[in-house]
Coordinates of C-alpha atoms and ligand atoms in Angstrom, one line a residue:
M34 CA 0.0 0.0 0.0
K35 CA 1.1 3.6 -0.6
I36 CA 0.4 5.9 2.3
L37 CA 0.6 9.7 2.4
F38 CA 0.9 10.8 6.1
A39 CA 0.0 14.5 6.5
A40 CA 0.7 16.4 9.7
S41 CA 1.5 19.9 10.9
E42 CA 4.5 18.7 13.1
A43 CA 6.9 15.8 13.3
H44 CA 9.8 15.0 15.6
P45 CA 12.7 15.7 15.1
L46 CA 11.9 18.5 12.6
I47 CA 9.3 20.5 14.5
K48 CA 7.5 19.8 17.7
T49 CA 5.1 21.4 20.2
G50 CA 3.6 18.2 21.7
G51 CA 2.7 14.6 21.3
L52 CA 1.4 14.9 17.7
A53 CA 5.1 15.4 16.6
D54 CA 6.1 12.2 18.5
V55 CA 3.4 10.3 16.6
S56 CA 4.1 11.8 13.2
G57 CA 7.8 11.2 13.7
S58 CA 7.3 7.5 14.4
L59 CA 4.0 6.0 13.0
P60 CA 5.1 6.6 9.3
S61 CA 8.3 4.7 10.1
A62 CA 6.2 1.9 11.6
Y63 CA 4.1 1.7 8.4
A64 CA 7.4 1.6 6.4
K65 CA 8.6 -1.4 8.6
F66 CA 5.5 -3.3 7.4
K67 CA 6.7 -2.6 3.8
H68 CA 4.2 0.1 3.0
H69 CA 5.5 2.9 0.8
T70 CA 5.0 5.9 3.1
K71 CA 5.7 9.6 2.6
L72 CA 5.5 12.1 5.4
V73 CA 4.3 15.5 4.2
L74 CA 4.8 18.7 6.4
P75 CA 4.7 22.4 5.9
A76 CA 8.3 23.8 5.3
Y77 CA 8.6 26.0 8.4
G78 CA 11.7 28.1 8.9
D79 CA 13.4 25.9 11.4
V80 CA 12.9 22.7 9.5
W81 CA 15.4 23.6 6.8
E82 CA 18.3 23.4 9.3
K83 CA 17.4 19.8 10.2
V84 CA 17.0 18.1 6.8
T85 CA 19.6 16.8 4.4
D86 CA 19.5 15.7 0.7
V87 CA 17.0 18.4 -0.2
K88 CA 15.7 18.2 -3.7
E89 CA 13.0 20.2 -5.4
L90 CA 10.3 17.8 -6.8
T91 CA 7.7 20.1 -8.3
D92 CA 5.8 23.3 -8.2
F93 CA 2.1 24.3 -8.7
M94 CA -0.6 26.7 -7.8
V95 CA -3.4 26.3 -5.2
G96 CA -6.1 28.7 -4.2
G97 CA -5.4 30.7 -1.0
C98 CA -7.5 33.6 0.4
N99 CA -8.8 35.3 -2.8
R100 CA -5.5 34.7 -4.4
D101 CA -3.5 32.0 -6.1
V102 CA -0.5 30.7 -4.1
H103 CA 2.6 29.3 -5.5
V104 CA 3.6 26.0 -3.8
R105 CA 6.9 24.2 -4.2
V106 CA 7.5 20.6 -2.9
F107 CA 10.9 19.5 -1.8
K108 CA 12.0 16.0 -0.9
A109 CA 14.3 15.6 2.1
K110 CA 15.7 13.2 4.6
A111 CA 15.9 13.6 8.3
E112 CA 17.8 11.7 11.0
G113 CA 15.6 9.2 12.8
L114 CA 12.8 9.3 10.1
D115 CA 12.8 6.2 8.0
T116 CA 10.5 7.6 5.4
P117 CA 11.1 10.4 2.9
V118 CA 9.8 13.8 4.0
W119 CA 8.0 16.0 1.5
L120 CA 8.1 19.6 2.5
V121 CA 5.3 22.0 1.2
D122 CA 7.1 25.3 0.7
V123 CA 5.2 28.6 0.6
P124 CA 7.7 31.0 2.1
D125 CA 5.3 33.8 2.9
L126 CA 3.0 31.3 4.9
F127 CA 5.5 28.9 6.5
N128 CA 9.0 30.3 6.5
R129 CA 8.7 31.7 10.0
P130 CA 10.9 30.7 12.9
G131 CA 9.8 29.2 16.2
N132 CA 6.4 27.7 17.1
P133 CA 4.4 26.5 14.0
Y134 CA 1.1 28.0 15.2
L135 CA 2.0 31.0 17.4
S136 CA 3.8 34.3 16.8
P137 CA 6.7 35.3 19.1
E138 CA 4.1 37.2 21.2
G139 CA 2.3 33.9 21.9
D140 CA -0.8 34.7 19.8
D141 CA -2.1 32.5 17.0
W142 CA -0.6 33.6 13.7
W143 CA -3.3 35.9 12.1
D144 CA -3.4 33.8 9.0
N145 CA -3.5 30.3 10.4
G146 CA -6.7 29.6 8.5
E147 CA -5.1 30.3 5.1
R148 CA -1.8 28.6 6.1
F149 CA -3.4 25.3 6.9
A150 CA -6.0 25.5 4.2
V151 CA -3.2 26.0 1.6
F152 CA -1.3 23.2 3.2
S153 CA -4.3 20.9 3.0
K154 CA -5.1 21.9 -0.6
A155 CA -1.5 21.1 -1.6
V156 CA -1.7 17.7 0.1
V157 CA -4.9 17.0 -1.9
E158 CA -3.1 18.0 -5.2
I159 CA -0.2 15.6 -4.3
A160 CA -2.7 12.9 -3.2
M161 CA -4.6 13.1 -6.5
D162 CA -1.3 12.8 -8.4
R163 CA -2.0 16.0 -10.3
V164 CA 1.4 17.7 -9.8
G165 CA 3.7 15.5 -11.8
L166 CA 5.1 13.4 -9.0
N167 CA 3.9 10.2 -10.6
W168 CA 2.9 8.7 -7.2
K169 CA -0.7 8.2 -6.1
P170 CA -1.3 7.0 -2.5
D171 CA -3.9 4.4 -1.7
L172 CA -4.5 6.1 1.6
V173 CA -4.1 9.6 3.0
H174 CA -3.7 9.7 6.8
S175 CA -4.3 13.2 8.1
N176 CA -4.1 14.5 11.6
D177 CA -5.9 17.1 13.7
W178 CA -7.6 20.3 12.5
Q179 CA -4.6 21.6 10.5
T180 CA -5.2 18.8 8.0
G181 CA -9.0 18.5 8.5
L182 CA -9.7 19.9 5.0
V183 CA -7.8 17.1 3.4
P184 CA -10.5 14.3 3.7
A185 CA -13.2 16.9 3.0
L186 CA -11.6 18.1 -0.2
L187 CA -10.8 14.5 -1.3
S188 CA -14.4 13.4 -0.7
I189 CA -15.5 15.4 -3.7
E190 CA -12.9 13.9 -6.0
E191 CA -13.4 11.0 -8.4
E192 CA -10.9 8.1 -8.2
R193 CA -9.6 9.3 -4.9
P194 CA -7.4 7.6 -2.3
Q195 CA -9.1 6.4 0.9
T196 CA -8.9 8.8 3.9
L197 CA -8.3 8.4 7.6
F198 CA -8.5 11.3 10.0
T199 CA -6.9 11.1 13.4
I200 CA -8.1 13.3 16.2
H201 CA -5.3 14.0 18.7
N202 CA -7.2 16.6 20.7
M203 CA -10.8 17.8 20.5
A204 CA -9.9 21.0 22.4
Y205 CA -8.4 22.5 19.2
A206 CA -11.2 22.9 16.6
G207 CA -9.5 25.1 14.0
L208 CA -12.4 27.6 14.0
F209 CA -12.4 30.4 11.4
P210 CA -14.9 33.1 10.3
K211 CA -17.2 32.7 7.4
S212 CA -15.2 35.2 5.4
L213 CA -12.3 32.8 5.4
F214 CA -14.6 30.0 4.1
E215 CA -15.8 32.3 1.3
S216 CA -12.4 33.5 0.3
L217 CA -11.0 29.9 0.1
S218 CA -13.8 29.1 -2.4
L219 CA -14.9 26.0 -0.6
P220 CA -18.1 24.3 -1.8
W221 CA -21.1 26.4 -0.8
H222 CA -23.2 23.4 0.2
W223 CA -20.7 22.7 3.1
W224 CA -21.9 25.9 4.8
T225 CA -24.6 24.2 6.9
L226 CA -24.9 22.7 10.3
E227 CA -24.7 19.3 8.7
G228 CA -21.6 20.5 6.9
I229 CA -18.5 22.2 8.3
E230 CA -20.3 25.2 9.8
F231 CA -20.0 25.4 13.6
Y232 CA -22.0 28.3 15.2
N233 CA -21.3 30.6 12.3
N234 CA -17.7 29.7 12.0
M235 CA -16.1 27.0 9.9
S236 CA -14.5 24.1 11.9
M237 CA -11.6 22.4 10.2
L238 CA -11.7 19.7 12.8
K239 CA -15.4 19.0 12.0
A240 CA -14.4 18.8 8.3
G241 CA -12.0 16.0 9.0
I242 CA -14.4 14.1 11.3
L243 CA -17.4 14.5 8.9
F244 CA -15.8 13.6 5.6
A245 CA -13.1 11.0 6.3
D246 CA -13.7 7.4 5.4
W247 CA -12.4 6.5 8.9
V248 CA -11.9 8.6 12.0
N249 CA -9.9 7.5 14.9
T250 CA -8.6 8.9 18.1
V251 CA -5.6 8.0 20.0
S252 CA -7.0 5.7 22.8
P253 CA -10.0 3.5 23.1
T254 CA -11.3 5.4 26.2
Y255 CA -11.0 8.8 24.6
A256 CA -12.9 7.4 21.5
R257 CA -15.8 6.7 23.9
E258 CA -15.5 9.9 25.9
I259 CA -15.7 12.2 22.9
C260 CA -19.2 11.0 22.1
F261 CA -20.3 13.0 25.2
P262 CA -20.6 16.7 25.5
E263 CA -18.1 17.0 28.3
Y264 CA -15.3 16.0 26.0
A265 CA -16.5 17.1 22.6
Y266 CA -17.0 20.8 22.8
G267 CA -20.2 20.8 20.8
L268 CA -19.1 18.2 18.2
E269 CA -20.6 15.2 20.1
G270 CA -23.5 14.9 17.5
V271 CA -21.2 14.4 14.5
L272 CA -19.0 12.1 16.5
Q273 CA -22.0 10.0 17.6
K274 CA -23.0 9.9 13.9
R275 CA -19.6 8.5 12.9
Q276 CA -19.7 6.1 15.8
D277 CA -23.2 4.8 14.7
E278 CA -21.8 4.3 11.2
E279 CA -19.0 2.3 12.9
R280 CA -16.4 4.7 11.4
L281 CA -15.0 6.0 14.7
V282 CA -12.4 3.9 16.5
G283 CA -9.8 4.3 19.2
I284 CA -6.2 3.1 18.6
L285 CA -3.7 3.7 21.4
N286 CA -0.5 5.5 20.4
G287 CA 2.8 3.7 20.5
I288 CA 6.1 5.2 21.5
D289 CA 9.4 5.4 19.7
T290 CA 11.6 2.9 21.5
E291 CA 14.7 4.2 19.7
I292 CA 14.3 7.5 21.3
W293 CA 12.5 6.8 24.6
N294 CA 14.5 3.8 25.9
P295 CA 16.5 3.8 29.2
K296 CA 18.9 1.3 27.5
K297 CA 20.1 3.7 24.9
D298 CA 18.7 7.2 25.7
T299 CA 21.5 9.6 24.5
Y300 CA 20.4 12.3 27.0
I301 CA 20.7 10.4 30.2
K302 CA 23.8 9.8 32.4
R303 CA 23.5 6.1 33.0
H304 CA 21.7 3.5 31.0
Y305 CA 19.6 0.7 32.6
D306 CA 16.9 -1.8 31.9
L307 CA 14.5 -4.0 33.8
E308 CA 17.2 -6.6 34.4
K309 CA 20.3 -4.6 34.9
G310 CA 21.4 -1.7 37.0
R311 CA 18.0 -0.2 37.5
V312 CA 18.4 0.9 41.1
A313 CA 21.9 2.3 40.9
A314 CA 21.2 4.0 37.5
K315 CA 18.1 5.7 38.9
K316 CA 20.1 7.2 41.8
E317 CA 22.8 8.4 39.4
N318 CA 20.3 9.8 36.9
K319 CA 18.5 11.6 39.8
K320 CA 21.6 13.4 40.8
D321 CA 22.3 14.3 37.2
L322 CA 18.8 15.7 36.8
L323 CA 19.1 17.8 39.9
R324 CA 22.6 19.1 38.9
F325 CA 20.8 21.1 36.2
W326 CA 19.8 23.5 38.9
D327 CA 22.4 25.2 41.1
L328 CA 21.6 23.2 44.3
P329 CA 23.7 22.5 47.4
D330 CA 25.4 19.1 47.5
E331 CA 23.2 17.8 50.3
V332 CA 20.1 18.4 48.2
I333 CA 21.6 16.7 45.2
E334 CA 22.8 13.7 47.2
S335 CA 19.6 13.3 49.3
P336 CA 17.8 10.0 48.7
A337 CA 14.4 11.8 49.1
P338 CA 12.0 11.0 46.2
V339 CA 11.7 13.2 43.2
V340 CA 8.3 13.8 41.5
G341 CA 8.6 15.0 37.9
F342 CA 6.3 16.9 35.5
V343 CA 6.9 17.6 31.8
G344 CA 4.3 19.1 29.7
R345 CA 2.4 22.0 28.2
L346 CA 1.3 24.4 31.0
V347 CA -2.4 24.5 30.0
P348 CA -5.6 23.6 32.0
Q349 CA -5.8 20.2 30.1
K350 CA -2.8 19.0 32.0
G351 CA -4.3 19.6 35.5
I352 CA -1.4 21.9 36.5
D353 CA -3.9 24.0 38.6
L354 CA -4.6 20.9 40.7
V355 CA -0.9 20.4 41.3
L356 CA -0.5 24.0 42.4
E357 CA -3.3 23.5 44.9
V358 CA -1.9 20.4 46.6
I359 CA 1.8 21.0 46.4
H360 CA 2.2 23.2 49.5
E361 CA 0.7 20.6 51.8
V362 CA 2.6 17.7 50.2
I363 CA 5.8 19.6 50.7
E364 CA 5.0 20.2 54.3
Q365 CA 4.0 16.7 55.0
T366 CA 6.7 14.8 53.1
D367 CA 10.3 15.1 52.1
A368 CA 9.5 14.9 48.3
R369 CA 11.1 17.2 45.8
F370 CA 9.4 18.4 42.6
V371 CA 10.8 19.1 39.2
F372 CA 8.7 20.9 36.6
V373 CA 9.6 21.3 32.9
G374 CA 7.1 23.1 30.8
S375 CA 5.8 26.2 29.1
G376 CA 2.4 27.6 28.2
D377 CA 0.0 29.9 29.9
S378 CA 1.8 32.8 31.5
T379 CA -0.1 32.5 34.8
Y380 CA 1.1 28.9 35.4
E381 CA 4.6 29.8 34.3
Y382 CA 4.6 32.6 36.9
L383 CA 3.0 30.5 39.7
L384 CA 5.5 27.7 39.2
S385 CA 8.5 30.2 39.2
E386 CA 7.1 31.7 42.4
L387 CA 6.9 28.2 44.0
A388 CA 10.6 27.6 43.1
H389 CA 11.5 30.8 44.9
Q390 CA 9.4 29.9 47.9
Y391 CA 10.9 26.4 48.2
P392 CA 14.4 26.6 46.6
S393 CA 15.6 23.1 47.7
R394 CA 12.2 21.4 47.1
V395 CA 10.8 22.8 43.8
M396 CA 12.9 23.0 40.7
V397 CA 11.4 24.7 37.7
Y398 CA 12.5 25.1 34.1
I399 CA 10.1 27.3 32.0
G400 CA 10.7 26.5 28.4
Y401 CA 11.2 23.6 26.0
S402 CA 14.1 21.2 26.6
E403 CA 14.3 17.9 25.0
A404 CA 17.3 17.0 27.1
L405 CA 15.6 17.8 30.4
A406 CA 12.4 15.9 29.4
H407 CA 14.5 12.8 29.0
K408 CA 16.4 13.5 32.2
V409 CA 13.2 13.9 34.2
E410 CA 11.9 10.5 32.9
A411 CA 15.2 8.8 33.9
G412 CA 15.9 10.7 37.1
S413 CA 12.5 11.0 38.8
D414 CA 10.8 8.4 41.0
L415 CA 7.3 9.5 40.2
F416 CA 5.8 11.3 37.3
L417 CA 2.8 13.6 37.7
M418 CA 0.1 13.6 35.0
P419 CA -3.2 14.7 36.6
S420 CA -4.7 15.7 33.2
R421 CA -8.4 16.7 33.3
F422 CA -8.6 15.0 29.9
E423 CA -5.9 13.2 27.9
P424 CA -6.6 11.8 24.4
C425 CA -3.6 9.5 24.8
G426 CA -0.7 11.0 26.6
L427 CA 2.9 9.9 25.8
N428 CA 4.7 10.9 28.9
Q429 CA 3.0 8.4 31.2
M430 CA 4.1 5.7 28.8
Y431 CA 7.7 7.0 28.7
S432 CA 7.5 7.1 32.5
L433 CA 6.4 3.4 32.7
V434 CA 9.2 2.4 30.4
Y435 CA 11.7 4.3 32.5
G436 CA 10.4 2.8 35.8
T437 CA 9.2 6.2 36.9
L438 CA 5.8 5.4 38.3
P439 CA 3.1 7.7 36.9
I440 CA 0.3 9.3 39.0
V441 CA -2.6 9.9 36.6
H442 CA -6.2 10.9 36.5
H443 CA -8.4 8.1 35.2
T444 CA -9.2 9.6 31.7
G445 CA -8.5 8.9 28.1
G446 CA -5.2 7.2 27.3
L447 CA -4.1 7.5 30.9
A448 CA -6.9 5.1 31.9
D449 CA -5.9 2.7 29.2
T450 CA -2.2 2.6 30.1
V451 CA -1.8 2.8 33.9
V452 CA -2.9 0.0 36.3
N453 CA -3.6 1.3 39.8
A454 CA -1.5 0.2 42.7
T455 CA -4.3 -1.3 44.7
E456 CA -3.4 -4.1 47.1
E457 CA -4.9 -6.7 44.8
N458 CA -3.1 -5.4 41.7
I459 CA 0.2 -5.2 43.6
K460 CA -0.3 -8.8 44.7
E461 CA -1.0 -9.9 41.2
E462 CA 2.0 -8.0 39.9
T463 CA -0.2 -6.0 37.5
A464 CA 0.1 -2.6 39.2
T465 CA 2.1 -0.1 37.3
G466 CA 1.3 3.3 38.8
F467 CA -1.2 5.4 40.7
V468 CA -4.7 6.3 39.5
F469 CA -7.2 8.7 40.9
Y470 CA -10.8 8.9 39.7
D471 CA -12.0 12.4 40.0
P472 CA -9.9 15.5 39.2
S473 CA -10.1 17.0 42.6
Y474 CA -7.8 18.4 45.2
H475 CA -8.5 15.6 47.7
A476 CA -8.1 12.8 45.2
L477 CA -4.8 14.1 43.9
K478 CA -3.4 14.8 47.3
S479 CA -4.3 11.5 48.8
T480 CA -3.0 9.6 45.8
L481 CA 0.3 11.5 45.9
L482 CA 0.7 10.9 49.6
H483 CA -0.1 7.2 49.1
A484 CA 2.5 6.9 46.3
L485 CA 5.1 8.7 48.5
Y486 CA 4.3 6.3 51.3
L487 CA 4.7 3.2 49.0
Y488 CA 8.1 4.7 47.9
T489 CA 9.4 3.9 51.3
K490 CA 8.4 0.2 50.9
T491 CA 11.3 -0.8 48.7
R492 CA 10.2 -4.3 47.8
T493 CA 6.7 -3.3 46.9
W494 CA 8.0 -0.3 44.9
Q495 CA 10.4 -2.5 42.9
K496 CA 7.6 -4.9 42.2
I497 CA 5.5 -2.1 40.7
Q498 CA 8.6 -0.8 38.8
R499 CA 9.2 -4.2 37.3
A500 CA 5.6 -4.5 36.1
A501 CA 5.7 -1.0 34.6
M502 CA 9.0 -1.6 32.8
S503 CA 7.7 -4.9 31.4
V504 CA 4.9 -3.4 29.3
D505 CA 5.5 -3.2 25.6
F506 CA 4.4 0.2 24.2
G507 CA 6.3 -0.1 20.9
W508 CA 4.4 1.0 17.7
E509 CA 4.1 -2.5 16.2
K510 CA 0.8 -3.4 17.8
S511 CA -0.8 0.0 17.1
A512 CA 0.5 0.2 13.5
K513 CA -1.1 -3.2 12.9
Q514 CA -4.4 -2.0 14.2
Y515 CA -4.2 1.0 11.8
L516 CA -3.3 -1.3 8.9
S517 CA -6.1 -3.7 9.5
L518 CA -8.5 -0.7 9.5
F519 CA -7.2 0.3 6.1
K520 CA -7.7 -3.3 4.8
A521 CA -11.3 -3.1 6.0
T522 CA -11.8 0.3 4.3
G523 CA -14.4 0.0 1.6
K524 CA -15.2 3.0 -0.6
K525 CA -17.8 5.0 1.3
K526 CA -19.0 7.5 -1.3
Ligands
LIG819 P1 0.4 16.7 24.5 O1 0.6 16.2 23.1 O2 -1.0 17.0 24.9 O3 1.3 17.9 24.8 P2 1.7 14.2 25.2 O4 2.0 13.5 26.5 O5 1.1 13.3 24.1 O6 0.9 15.5 25.4 O7 3.1 14.6 24.5 C1 3.9 15.7 24.9 C2 5.2 15.5 24.3 O8 5.9 16.8 24.3 C3 6.2 14.6 25.0 O9 7.1 14.1 24.1 C4 6.8 15.5 26.0 O10 8.1 15.1 26.5 C5 7.0 16.8 25.2 N1 7.1 18.0 25.9 C6 6.0 18.8 26.4 N2 6.5 19.9 27.0 C7 7.8 19.9 26.9 C8 8.9 20.7 27.3 N3 8.6 21.9 28.0 N4 10.2 20.4 27.0 C9 10.4 19.2 26.4 N5 9.5 18.4 26.0 C10 8.2 18.7 26.2
LIG820 C1 -2.5 15.4 21.7 C2 -3.0 14.9 23.0 C3 -2.2 13.9 23.7 C4 -1.7 12.8 22.7 C5 -1.0 13.5 21.5 C6 -0.5 12.5 20.5 O1 -1.7 16.5 21.8 O2 -3.2 16.0 24.0 O3 -2.9 13.2 24.7 O4 -0.9 11.9 23.3 O5 -1.9 14.4 20.9 O6 -1.6 11.8 19.9

């Protein structure tokens, strides 16, 4: 099968979150199963520095906002990506440094609607083999609102490839005013509630959900959750419809075990695995993590537990709950906390304040650091992920693989990947972490205190660690589930 995988970010070229991890590894997993796969991305400014063997393949025009836009497509290679990368180059739309969606001031780029509509239209031209590349995919796999117009525009083509649309997060709907819809010359009959209109805006996310042959999200639990208003932000109707048609499924993400692997992680001080050197390496990696901050030796050498957090500082991640409970936990235990993240300025400020208040107990890095993210996984004892909702979540899986027991709220992919350390589960050696069932101050606090108590019970702790590190989260299983879906895909329209 020939597969075109379209996304707005992919590790190691450009990353803001887990979508990049998935786009950087799932296409390679398809390729391992001998499918001819191409990854297509916008050619953002920073991407050019990270690719090699760049070659122009073709150029053509697509319709932008009341104008024709000149698109060039380059082929390139990138370290760690087993598939060729096709870069869609429109300098005035994409050749900007930094975050792919936000300006340096932290606001959405004013022209995000045109940027991702043009990207999607370019993907459609490539997918229909109309631009002289002599390659027509059997399947186009697109991801999140930025590529939501791809299945929609392909649905009106004859002899088209099949389409799969993956929802990584319902919280980002890609909403734009009617004027954008008009200026992009999209089919008029789409402007209805049954089409892609959403409360007098157009929703690029809705376009993907409505028109794709298959829709999936990134865990079985989130696939069920998003059929309810609490998780669907007004799109529950269209999701229920796709579910009734048996076209909505949940497939758990995998992880890239070349990059996230304590046996060979290039960022960590000492390698380890389930069988060898786990306890000693964790101690060494903990010191190495803490050395990032300018701390006195007795703090670095202390055996007290370290609780890590890495993530976007947004309400989704439950960081507000953490800020509520942390004072009491600091007072009642000897735990230290390490935070690596960036996002809403309020959370950034509150965390920095906390670090000032407890200089030897709370370590904070505001910003994005790949190296620190790996060091936190290897050097912490516990990993905090109290997300209010979590489509899949990758960090809890990285934590499990690194023997860093996750503390999670029972939602989405967190519910599908972490087995709670109840007495029974510990006895049966299935427990892998700590789960709480309602996102409240009390639930998080008591779970955190329970986890810190169990940390002092070395034998039990190691039993849980061993179970956590034994779980296989590699892509093979998930990629097979995607591929069997495609085999089942009959033409819908
Ligand atoms: P989401 O996609 O919602 O942000 P995931 O858990 O799926 O959540 O993936 C987040 C990814 O982004 C992980 O690879 C995580 O390590 C990484 N990440 C998030 N924030 C940072 C940061 N500040 N520095 C380094 N990596 C980060
Ligand atoms: C989203 C979700 C996260 C998921 C990631 C990759 O950003 O918030 O839960 O793991 O996409 O699918």
